[in-house]
Amino acid sequence: MKTLDRMCPQFNFDNSFARTFEGFFARCQATPAVAPKLLQLNHGLALELGLDPAALDSEAGLAVFSGNAIPEGADPLAQAYAGHQFGGYAPQLGDGRALLLGEVLDTRKQRRDIQLKGSGPTPFSRGGDGKAALGPVLREYLVGEGMHALGIPTTRALAAVITGERIYRERPLPGAILTRVAASHIRVGTFQFFAARGGVHKVRELADYAIARHYPDIADAKNPYLAFFEAVIDAQAALVAGWMNIGFIHGVMNTDNMTISGETIDYGPCAFMDTYSPGTVFSSIDAQGRYAYGNQPAILSWNLTRLAETLIPIVDSHKDRAVELLTDTLKCIQPLYEAHWLAGMRSKIGLKTEEPGDLDLINDLLWVMKDGQTDFTLVFRRLSQALRGDSNAVRCLFEQSGAFDVWARRWRKRLDQEGGSPEARAQAMDRVNPIYIPRNHKVEEALAAAVDRQDMAPFYQMIGVLSHPFDEAAGCEAYTEPAPATGIRYRTFCGT
Ligand code: AMP
Ligand code: MG
C-alpha cells in the first residue's frame, strides 16, 4: 500500500476546451474534502483511458477523486451552458456542482472529459452548495455502468468517494463525489448559451469544435453545419430508441441534459419501467408527465428543434434558406427514430429480415402487454424460452394469456417464414433482451444500505450483476424480478 501511495497517477491531460473557449467557462477549484474515502474505482474504465488502476487505487488517487489534489496537467473549470428546463428557458445554468479536470486521449485515441461531480460550489452554483449526496452518486454509478453494459451510449463512472462531510437536503446526508467520464460535456444547452452570449461567431467556433471532436468525417461535407445537425440527430435518435428498447426513462430530458455526442447524461430521477405503460413517470418533479416513457421520442424532436434554432445563422447566410434546410432536416427525426426503434424491436422478437407487417406485429405485442400489465423486461427475455419449448414462462406473465396466445401464433408464423434454428434465434434474442437491469427496488436497496447502514455490500454485488446483463448466472435470481406489489408508487427525486 505504501509504495502505491507514492505513485502519482499520470493523466496526460490535453485540455482543448480550456484552450479554445476562454470566456465561456470559469476556472475554479474543488472544495477540499475533510476525510475522503474511496468507495469504488472502475479498473476497466481506467485501463480504457490509458490510466494505471494501481496508481489510482492509492492515497494520491483518492486525493484527485476527492478534489484534494489537482493532478499535473489538469486545468479545472466549470462550463457555462443554458437550457430549456421543463419547456422554460433558463439563460444561465452551467456546472454548478461539477468541475472539469481536463481531457485525456483514451487507448482508442478518443478524447474523453474527466469531471468531478459534487466537488463544491462554482460561479454557476446559483445558491446551491455544489455538493452531491452519496445516494445520487451511487445511483449514477450503478445505472450509468448498467447502461454501458446494456450497450447504450453513456457517460461513465471512474470513481466514487465519500467526502467525510455531511451535506444538507431534507436531512443530513453523507457527501460524495463521482468522477464522471464523457465523450464531452457539450450539450444542446451549450449551443444555446453560445448563441445567446457569443453570437454567430461563437456558435460557429463551437460547431467546428464539436465536429472535430465528435463527427470528424463530416468536416468536408458541402454544408458541414447541416451535416453536423444531421449527425447529432442520428446519434440522439439512436440513443432514445435504445432507451425505449430497454424501458429506460431518463426523467429530466431538459436541453441541458442532452449531449451533442449522443451519450446519455445526468442520471437524476431516471428509472427503468417495470410494468409496461407508455405513460410511466417516476420523477417527483415531473407532475405533468412531460418526460414520461412514451413522450421521450417527441421530446427528442422538441430538444433538437432548440438546437436547430441556434444553428440558423451558420447553416446559410440567408435566414429563410437556413430555416428551410433545418426544417426539412427536422422532419427526418421521427422517421429516423422509428427506424432505429423498429430495428431494435425486430431483434428483440428474433427477426433478422424486414417485412411490411413487422411494425403492426410489434405494436400489437405492446398492446397485449399494456392490457396484460406485464413486466416489460421479463416479457422480452422470456420470449426466447418459448422458442426453446417453454411457452408458459412468458404466457404466465399475462393476466389473460389468451390475447398473448393469439399474438404468439402470428409471431411464430412470421418466424417460420424466416426459417433458421430456433436455438440460434433464442440465443440471438438473449443477447439483446437483458435479464438483469438496474431494477428500481434493487437500486434503492443498495443505496439505502450504503447511506443508512454504511453497508456497501449490496452496491458491490449489484455492480457485479449489472456487468453481465444478458448472461444468466446462478445466485442472481433476486435481480430478475419486479418489485413486490406494495401499492406504493415508486418515486425518484432529482439527485442533487
Ligand atoms: P440537473 O437538473 O441535475 O441537470 O441540474 C440543473 C442545474 O442545476 C445545473 O446547472 C446544475 O449544475 C445545477 N445544480 C444542481 N444541483 C446543484 C447543487 N447542489 N449545487 C449547485 N448547483 C446545482
Ligand atoms: Mg444537468
Coordinates of C-alpha atoms and ligand atoms in Angstrom, one line a residue:
M1 CA 0.0 0.0 0.0
K2 CA 2.8 2.4 0.9
T3 CA 4.5 2.0 -2.4
L4 CA 1.2 2.5 -4.2
D5 CA 0.7 5.7 -2.2
R6 CA 3.8 7.2 -3.6
M7 CA 2.8 6.5 -7.2
C8 CA 1.3 9.6 -8.6
P9 CA -1.5 9.0 -11.2
Q10 CA -0.4 10.2 -14.6
F11 CA -3.3 11.6 -16.6
N12 CA -1.6 13.1 -19.7
F13 CA -4.2 15.8 -20.0
D14 CA -4.7 17.7 -23.2
N15 CA -7.3 20.4 -22.5
S16 CA -8.8 21.5 -25.8
F17 CA -12.0 23.1 -24.3
A18 CA -9.9 25.3 -21.9
R19 CA -7.6 26.3 -24.8
T20 CA -10.5 27.2 -27.1
F21 CA -13.3 28.8 -25.2
E22 CA -12.0 31.4 -22.8
G23 CA -14.9 33.4 -21.5
F24 CA -17.4 30.5 -21.8
F25 CA -16.2 28.8 -18.6
A26 CA -15.0 29.7 -15.2
R27 CA -11.7 28.4 -13.8
C28 CA -12.2 27.2 -10.3
Q29 CA -11.1 24.8 -7.6
A30 CA -12.7 22.0 -5.8
T31 CA -13.6 22.4 -2.1
P32 CA -11.2 20.2 -0.1
A33 CA -12.8 17.0 1.3
V34 CA -12.3 16.6 5.1
A35 CA -12.0 12.8 5.4
P36 CA -12.3 11.2 2.0
K37 CA -12.6 7.5 1.3
L38 CA -12.5 5.7 -1.9
L39 CA -15.7 3.6 -2.3
Q40 CA -15.3 2.3 -5.9
L41 CA -12.7 2.6 -8.6
N42 CA -13.6 1.4 -12.1
H43 CA -10.5 -0.6 -13.1
G44 CA -11.8 -1.5 -16.6
L45 CA -12.5 2.1 -17.5
A46 CA -9.2 3.3 -16.0
L47 CA -7.4 0.9 -18.4
E48 CA -9.6 2.1 -21.3
L49 CA -8.5 5.6 -20.5
G50 CA -4.8 4.6 -20.6
L51 CA -4.6 5.2 -16.8
D52 CA -2.9 2.9 -14.3
P53 CA -5.5 1.5 -11.9
A54 CA -2.9 0.7 -9.3
A55 CA -1.7 4.3 -9.3
L56 CA -5.3 5.5 -9.0
D57 CA -6.1 3.0 -6.2
S58 CA -3.9 4.9 -3.8
E59 CA -3.7 7.9 -1.4
A60 CA -2.7 10.0 -4.4
G61 CA -5.6 8.7 -6.5
L62 CA -8.0 9.4 -3.6
A63 CA -6.7 12.9 -3.3
V64 CA -7.6 13.5 -7.0
F65 CA -11.0 11.9 -6.8
S66 CA -11.9 13.9 -3.7
G67 CA -10.8 17.2 -5.1
N68 CA -7.9 17.5 -2.6
A69 CA -5.2 17.4 -5.2
I70 CA -5.0 18.7 -8.7
P71 CA -3.2 16.2 -10.9
E72 CA -0.5 17.5 -13.2
G73 CA -1.8 19.0 -16.4
A74 CA -5.3 19.5 -15.1
D75 CA -7.0 22.9 -15.8
P76 CA -10.1 22.7 -13.6
L77 CA -13.1 24.6 -14.8
A78 CA -16.8 24.9 -14.7
Q79 CA -18.5 25.1 -18.1
A80 CA -21.3 27.6 -18.9
Y81 CA -24.5 26.5 -20.5
A82 CA -28.1 27.5 -20.8
G83 CA -31.1 25.3 -21.4
H84 CA -34.8 24.7 -21.5
Q85 CA -36.0 23.1 -18.3
F86 CA -39.5 21.6 -18.5
G87 CA -40.0 23.8 -21.5
G88 CA -39.0 27.1 -19.9
Y89 CA -35.7 28.8 -20.9
A90 CA -33.0 29.3 -18.3
P91 CA -30.4 31.6 -19.8
Q92 CA -27.7 30.8 -17.3
L93 CA -27.1 27.3 -15.9
G94 CA -23.6 25.8 -16.1
D95 CA -21.7 23.4 -14.0
G96 CA -23.0 24.3 -10.6
R97 CA -21.7 21.2 -8.8
A98 CA -19.2 19.9 -11.3
L99 CA -15.6 20.6 -12.2
L100 CA -14.0 19.5 -15.5
L101 CA -10.4 18.4 -14.6
G102 CA -9.4 18.1 -18.2
E103 CA -9.4 15.8 -21.2
V104 CA -7.4 12.7 -21.9
L105 CA -7.0 10.7 -25.1
D106 CA -8.0 7.1 -24.4
T107 CA -6.4 4.0 -25.8
R108 CA -8.5 4.3 -29.0
K109 CA -7.3 7.9 -29.3
Q110 CA -10.8 9.2 -28.4
R111 CA -10.9 12.4 -26.4
R112 CA -12.7 12.0 -23.0
D113 CA -13.6 14.5 -20.3
I114 CA -12.7 13.7 -16.7
Q115 CA -15.0 15.6 -14.4
L116 CA -15.7 15.7 -10.6
K117 CA -19.4 15.9 -9.8
G118 CA -20.2 17.1 -6.3
S119 CA -16.8 18.8 -5.6
G120 CA -18.2 22.1 -4.3
P121 CA -19.6 25.4 -5.5
T122 CA -18.6 27.1 -8.7
P123 CA -19.6 30.5 -10.1
F124 CA -22.6 28.8 -11.6
S125 CA -24.0 27.3 -8.4
R126 CA -26.8 29.9 -8.1
G127 CA -27.2 29.4 -4.4
G128 CA -26.7 25.7 -4.4
D129 CA -24.0 24.1 -2.3
G130 CA -22.2 22.4 -5.3
K131 CA -22.2 19.1 -3.4
A132 CA -23.7 15.7 -4.1
A133 CA -25.1 13.2 -1.7
L134 CA -23.9 9.6 -1.5
G135 CA -27.2 8.1 -2.7
P136 CA -27.4 10.0 -6.1
V137 CA -23.7 9.4 -6.7
L138 CA -24.1 5.7 -6.2
R139 CA -27.3 5.7 -8.3
E140 CA -25.4 7.4 -11.2
Y141 CA -22.6 4.9 -10.8
L142 CA -24.9 1.9 -10.9
V143 CA -27.3 3.0 -13.6
G144 CA -24.6 4.5 -15.8
E145 CA -22.4 1.4 -15.7
G146 CA -25.5 -0.7 -16.1
M147 CA -26.5 1.2 -19.2
H148 CA -23.0 0.8 -20.6
A149 CA -23.1 -3.0 -20.1
L150 CA -26.5 -2.9 -21.9
G151 CA -24.8 -1.3 -24.9
I152 CA -26.4 2.1 -24.5
P153 CA -24.0 5.1 -25.1
T154 CA -23.5 6.8 -21.8
T155 CA -21.2 8.9 -19.7
R156 CA -19.2 6.5 -17.4
A157 CA -18.2 6.4 -13.7
L158 CA -14.5 6.2 -13.0
A159 CA -14.7 6.5 -9.2
A160 CA -17.0 7.2 -6.3
V161 CA -15.7 8.7 -3.0
I162 CA -17.3 9.9 0.2
T163 CA -16.0 13.2 1.4
G164 CA -16.4 12.7 5.1
E165 CA -18.7 15.6 5.5
R166 CA -22.5 15.9 6.0
I167 CA -24.5 17.8 3.4
Y168 CA -28.0 19.0 4.0
R169 CA -31.0 18.0 1.9
E170 CA -34.3 17.1 3.6
R171 CA -32.0 15.5 6.2
P172 CA -28.2 15.4 6.7
L173 CA -26.6 13.0 4.3
P174 CA -23.1 11.8 3.6
G175 CA -21.4 13.9 0.9
A176 CA -19.9 12.2 -2.1
I177 CA -18.1 12.9 -5.4
L178 CA -18.5 11.0 -8.6
T179 CA -15.7 11.1 -11.2
R180 CA -17.5 11.2 -14.5
V181 CA -16.1 10.4 -17.9
A182 CA -17.8 11.7 -21.0
A183 CA -17.0 11.9 -24.7
S184 CA -17.6 15.6 -24.0
H185 CA -19.9 17.6 -21.9
I186 CA -21.2 19.7 -24.8
R187 CA -24.9 19.8 -24.6
V188 CA -27.8 21.3 -26.7
G189 CA -27.7 23.9 -23.8
T190 CA -24.1 24.7 -24.5
F191 CA -25.1 25.8 -28.1
Q192 CA -28.0 27.8 -26.6
F193 CA -25.6 29.6 -24.3
F194 CA -23.0 30.3 -27.0
A195 CA -25.8 31.6 -29.4
A196 CA -27.2 33.9 -26.7
R197 CA -23.8 35.2 -25.4
G198 CA -21.4 34.9 -28.3
G199 CA -23.4 35.3 -31.4
V200 CA -22.8 33.7 -34.8
H201 CA -19.0 33.7 -34.5
K202 CA -19.0 31.7 -31.2
V203 CA -21.7 29.2 -32.4
R204 CA -19.6 28.5 -35.5
E205 CA -16.5 28.0 -33.3
L206 CA -18.4 25.6 -31.1
A207 CA -19.8 23.7 -34.0
D208 CA -16.4 23.4 -35.6
Y209 CA -15.0 22.2 -32.3
A210 CA -17.9 19.6 -31.9
I211 CA -17.4 18.4 -35.5
A212 CA -13.7 17.9 -35.0
R213 CA -14.3 16.1 -31.7
H214 CA -17.3 14.0 -32.4
Y215 CA -18.0 13.9 -36.1
P216 CA -14.7 14.4 -37.9
D217 CA -16.0 12.5 -41.0
I218 CA -18.3 15.4 -41.9
A219 CA -15.7 18.1 -41.8
D220 CA -15.5 18.1 -45.6
A221 CA -19.3 18.0 -46.3
K222 CA -20.8 20.5 -48.7
N223 CA -22.6 22.2 -45.8
P224 CA -20.8 20.9 -42.7
Y225 CA -23.1 22.6 -40.2
L226 CA -26.2 21.0 -41.7
A227 CA -24.3 17.7 -41.8
F228 CA -23.4 18.3 -38.2
F229 CA -27.1 18.7 -37.3
E230 CA -27.9 15.5 -39.2
A231 CA -25.2 13.7 -37.3
V232 CA -26.5 14.8 -33.9
I233 CA -30.0 13.9 -34.9
D234 CA -28.9 10.4 -35.9
A235 CA -26.9 9.9 -32.7
Q236 CA -29.7 11.2 -30.5
A237 CA -32.4 9.3 -32.4
A238 CA -30.4 6.1 -31.9
L239 CA -29.9 6.8 -28.3
V240 CA -33.6 7.5 -27.5
A241 CA -34.5 4.4 -29.5
G242 CA -32.0 2.4 -27.3
W243 CA -33.7 3.8 -24.2
M244 CA -37.2 2.8 -25.5
N245 CA -36.0 -0.7 -26.4
I246 CA -34.9 -1.4 -22.8
G247 CA -37.5 0.5 -21.0
F248 CA -35.3 3.4 -19.7
I249 CA -36.9 6.6 -18.6
H250 CA -34.4 9.5 -18.3
G251 CA -36.8 11.6 -16.3
V252 CA -35.4 15.0 -16.9
M253 CA -34.8 15.5 -20.7
N254 CA -34.1 19.2 -20.4
T255 CA -32.0 20.6 -23.3
D256 CA -29.0 21.0 -20.9
N257 CA -29.2 17.2 -20.3
M258 CA -28.9 16.3 -24.0
T259 CA -25.4 15.8 -25.3
I260 CA -24.1 16.5 -28.7
S261 CA -22.1 13.3 -28.7
G262 CA -25.2 11.1 -28.3
E263 CA -24.3 9.8 -24.8
T264 CA -26.9 9.5 -22.0
I265 CA -26.0 12.1 -19.4
D266 CA -27.2 13.1 -15.9
Y267 CA -28.7 10.2 -14.1
G268 CA -31.0 12.1 -11.7
P269 CA -34.6 11.0 -11.4
C270 CA -34.1 8.2 -14.0
A271 CA -35.7 4.8 -13.6
F272 CA -36.5 1.6 -15.5
M273 CA -40.1 0.9 -16.4
D274 CA -41.3 -2.3 -14.8
T275 CA -45.0 -2.8 -15.9
Y276 CA -45.3 -1.7 -19.5
S277 CA -47.3 1.5 -19.8
P278 CA -46.3 4.4 -22.1
G279 CA -47.4 7.0 -19.5
T280 CA -45.0 5.8 -16.9
V281 CA -43.4 8.7 -14.9
F282 CA -41.3 8.2 -11.8
S283 CA -39.9 11.7 -11.2
S284 CA -41.4 13.6 -8.3
I285 CA -40.8 16.9 -10.1
D286 CA -42.5 15.8 -13.4
A287 CA -46.1 16.4 -12.4
Q288 CA -47.3 16.9 -16.0
G289 CA -45.6 13.8 -17.3
R290 CA -43.6 15.8 -19.8
Y291 CA -40.8 13.3 -19.7
A292 CA -43.0 10.1 -19.4
Y293 CA -41.6 7.0 -21.1
G294 CA -43.8 7.3 -24.2
N295 CA -43.1 11.1 -24.6
Q296 CA -39.4 10.6 -24.9
P297 CA -39.4 10.4 -28.8
A298 CA -41.5 13.6 -29.0
I299 CA -39.1 15.4 -26.6
L300 CA -36.2 14.3 -28.7
S301 CA -37.7 16.3 -31.6
W302 CA -38.5 19.3 -29.3
N303 CA -35.0 19.5 -27.9
L304 CA -33.3 19.1 -31.3
T305 CA -35.5 21.9 -32.6
R306 CA -33.9 24.1 -29.9
L307 CA -30.5 23.0 -31.3
A308 CA -31.6 23.8 -34.8
E309 CA -32.6 27.4 -33.8
T310 CA -29.0 28.0 -32.6
L311 CA -27.6 26.8 -36.0
I312 CA -29.7 29.1 -38.2
P313 CA -27.1 31.8 -38.7
I314 CA -24.3 29.3 -39.6
V315 CA -26.2 26.9 -41.8
D316 CA -26.8 29.6 -44.5
S317 CA -26.2 33.3 -44.8
H318 CA -29.8 33.7 -46.0
K319 CA -32.0 33.1 -43.0
D320 CA -35.0 31.8 -44.9
R321 CA -32.9 29.3 -46.7
A322 CA -31.3 28.2 -43.4
V323 CA -34.7 27.8 -41.8
E324 CA -35.9 25.8 -44.8
L325 CA -32.9 23.5 -44.7
L326 CA -33.1 22.9 -41.0
T327 CA -36.9 22.4 -41.1
D328 CA -36.5 19.7 -43.8
T329 CA -33.9 18.0 -41.6
L330 CA -36.1 18.2 -38.5
K331 CA -38.7 16.3 -40.4
C332 CA -36.3 13.3 -40.6
I333 CA -36.1 12.9 -36.8
Q334 CA -39.2 10.8 -36.2
P335 CA -38.7 8.5 -39.3
L336 CA -35.0 8.1 -38.2
Y337 CA -36.0 7.4 -34.6
E338 CA -38.7 4.9 -35.8
A339 CA -36.2 3.1 -38.0
H340 CA -33.7 2.8 -35.0
W341 CA -36.5 1.7 -32.7
L342 CA -38.0 -0.8 -35.2
A343 CA -34.6 -2.3 -35.9
G344 CA -34.1 -2.8 -32.1
M345 CA -37.6 -4.2 -31.7
R346 CA -37.2 -6.6 -34.6
S347 CA -34.1 -8.1 -33.0
K348 CA -35.9 -8.2 -29.6
I349 CA -38.6 -10.6 -31.1
G350 CA -36.0 -12.5 -33.0
L351 CA -36.4 -11.2 -36.5
K352 CA -33.5 -10.9 -38.9
T353 CA -35.3 -9.8 -42.0
E354 CA -37.8 -6.9 -42.7
E355 CA -41.4 -7.4 -43.7
P356 CA -44.0 -4.7 -44.0
G357 CA -46.2 -6.2 -41.3
D358 CA -43.5 -6.2 -38.6
L359 CA -44.4 -2.8 -37.2
D360 CA -48.0 -4.0 -36.6
L361 CA -46.8 -7.3 -35.1
I362 CA -44.6 -5.4 -32.6
N363 CA -47.2 -2.8 -31.8
D364 CA -49.7 -5.5 -31.2
L365 CA -47.4 -7.2 -28.7
L366 CA -47.1 -3.9 -26.9
W367 CA -50.9 -3.6 -26.8
V368 CA -51.2 -7.0 -25.3
M369 CA -48.5 -6.2 -22.8
K370 CA -50.2 -3.0 -21.8
D371 CA -53.6 -4.7 -21.4
G372 CA -51.9 -7.5 -19.5
Q373 CA -49.9 -5.2 -17.2
T374 CA -46.8 -7.2 -17.8
D375 CA -43.3 -6.5 -16.9
F376 CA -41.5 -5.0 -19.9
T377 CA -38.1 -6.6 -19.4
L378 CA -39.4 -10.1 -18.5
V379 CA -41.7 -10.5 -21.4
F380 CA -39.0 -9.9 -24.0
R381 CA -36.5 -12.0 -22.1
R382 CA -38.8 -15.0 -21.8
L383 CA -39.9 -15.0 -25.5
S384 CA -36.7 -16.9 -26.1
Q385 CA -37.8 -19.6 -23.7
A386 CA -40.9 -20.1 -25.9
L387 CA -38.6 -21.0 -28.7
R388 CA -36.8 -23.5 -26.5
G389 CA -40.1 -25.3 -25.8
D390 CA -41.3 -23.5 -22.6
S391 CA -44.1 -21.2 -23.7
N392 CA -45.5 -21.0 -20.3
A393 CA -42.6 -18.9 -18.9
V394 CA -43.8 -15.9 -20.9
R395 CA -47.6 -16.8 -21.0
C396 CA -47.9 -16.7 -17.3
L397 CA -46.8 -13.1 -17.2
F398 CA -50.1 -12.1 -18.8
E399 CA -53.3 -11.8 -16.7
Q400 CA -55.3 -13.1 -19.7
S401 CA -52.9 -15.3 -21.6
G402 CA -55.5 -15.7 -24.5
A403 CA -54.6 -12.5 -26.2
F404 CA -50.9 -13.3 -25.9
D405 CA -51.6 -16.8 -27.4
V406 CA -53.2 -15.2 -30.5
W407 CA -50.3 -12.9 -30.9
A408 CA -47.8 -15.7 -30.4
R409 CA -49.4 -17.7 -33.3
R410 CA -48.8 -14.7 -35.6
W411 CA -45.3 -14.3 -34.3
R412 CA -44.4 -18.0 -34.9
K413 CA -45.8 -17.8 -38.4
R414 CA -43.5 -14.8 -39.1
L415 CA -40.5 -16.7 -37.6
D416 CA -41.3 -19.8 -39.7
Q417 CA -41.2 -17.6 -42.8
E418 CA -37.6 -16.7 -41.9
G419 CA -36.6 -20.2 -41.0
G420 CA -33.3 -20.9 -39.2
S421 CA -32.6 -22.8 -36.0
P422 CA -34.8 -21.9 -33.0
E423 CA -31.9 -22.3 -30.6
A424 CA -29.7 -19.9 -32.6
R425 CA -32.6 -17.4 -32.7
A426 CA -33.2 -17.8 -29.0
Q427 CA -29.5 -17.1 -28.3
A428 CA -29.6 -14.0 -30.5
M429 CA -32.6 -12.8 -28.6
D430 CA -30.9 -13.3 -25.3
R431 CA -28.1 -11.1 -26.4
V432 CA -30.5 -8.1 -26.9
N433 CA -33.1 -8.7 -24.2
P434 CA -31.4 -8.3 -20.8
I435 CA -32.2 -10.5 -17.8
Y436 CA -30.6 -8.0 -15.4
I437 CA -31.4 -4.3 -15.4
P438 CA -31.0 -1.8 -12.6
R439 CA -34.4 -2.6 -11.2
N440 CA -35.7 0.4 -9.1
H441 CA -36.2 -1.5 -5.9
K442 CA -32.8 -3.2 -6.1
V443 CA -31.1 0.2 -6.7
E444 CA -33.0 1.7 -3.8
E445 CA -32.0 -1.3 -1.6
A446 CA -28.3 -0.8 -2.5
L447 CA -28.5 3.0 -1.9
A448 CA -30.3 2.6 1.4
A449 CA -27.8 0.1 2.7
A450 CA -24.9 2.4 1.8
V451 CA -26.5 5.6 3.2
D452 CA -28.3 4.3 6.2
R453 CA -26.2 1.4 7.4
Q454 CA -22.7 2.1 5.8
D455 CA -23.1 -1.3 4.2
M456 CA -21.6 -1.2 0.7
A457 CA -22.1 -4.9 0.0
P458 CA -25.4 -4.7 -1.9
F459 CA -23.8 -1.9 -4.1
Y460 CA -20.8 -4.0 -4.9
Q461 CA -22.9 -7.1 -5.6
M462 CA -25.2 -5.1 -7.9
I463 CA -22.2 -3.7 -9.9
G464 CA -21.2 -7.3 -10.5
V465 CA -24.6 -8.4 -11.6
L466 CA -25.2 -5.4 -13.9
S467 CA -21.9 -6.0 -15.6
H468 CA -23.4 -9.1 -17.4
P469 CA -27.0 -8.1 -18.1
F470 CA -27.5 -10.7 -20.8
D471 CA -25.9 -13.7 -19.2
E472 CA -27.9 -15.6 -16.6
A473 CA -25.9 -16.6 -13.6
A474 CA -26.6 -18.6 -10.5
G475 CA -27.3 -16.6 -7.4
C476 CA -28.6 -13.5 -9.2
E477 CA -32.3 -14.5 -9.2
A478 CA -33.3 -11.6 -6.9
Y479 CA -32.3 -9.2 -9.7
T480 CA -34.6 -10.6 -12.3
E481 CA -38.0 -9.9 -10.6
P482 CA -40.0 -6.8 -10.5
A483 CA -40.6 -5.2 -7.1
P484 CA -43.2 -7.0 -5.0
A485 CA -46.5 -5.1 -5.3
T486 CA -46.8 -2.8 -2.3
G487 CA -49.4 -0.4 -3.7
I488 CA -46.9 2.4 -3.2
R489 CA -46.0 4.2 -6.4
Y490 CA -42.2 4.3 -6.9
R491 CA -40.9 7.9 -6.9
T492 CA -37.5 9.3 -7.9
F493 CA -36.0 12.6 -6.9
C494 CA -33.7 14.9 -8.8
G495 CA -30.4 13.7 -7.4
T496 CA -28.7 16.8 -6.1
Ligands
AMP1 P1 -29.7 19.0 -13.3 O1 -31.2 19.1 -13.2 O2 -29.1 18.0 -12.4 O3 -29.3 18.7 -14.7 O4 -29.1 20.4 -12.9 C1 -29.6 21.6 -13.4 C2 -28.7 22.7 -13.0 O5 -28.7 22.9 -11.5 C3 -27.3 22.6 -13.4 O6 -26.8 23.9 -13.8 C4 -26.6 22.1 -12.1 O7 -25.2 22.4 -12.1 C5 -27.4 22.9 -11.1 N1 -27.3 22.2 -9.8 C6 -27.9 21.0 -9.4 N2 -27.6 20.7 -8.1 C7 -26.8 21.7 -7.7 C8 -26.2 21.9 -6.4 N3 -26.3 21.0 -5.4 N4 -25.4 23.0 -6.2 C9 -25.3 23.9 -7.3 N5 -25.8 23.7 -8.5 C10 -26.6 22.6 -8.7
MG2 MG -27.8 18.5 -15.9

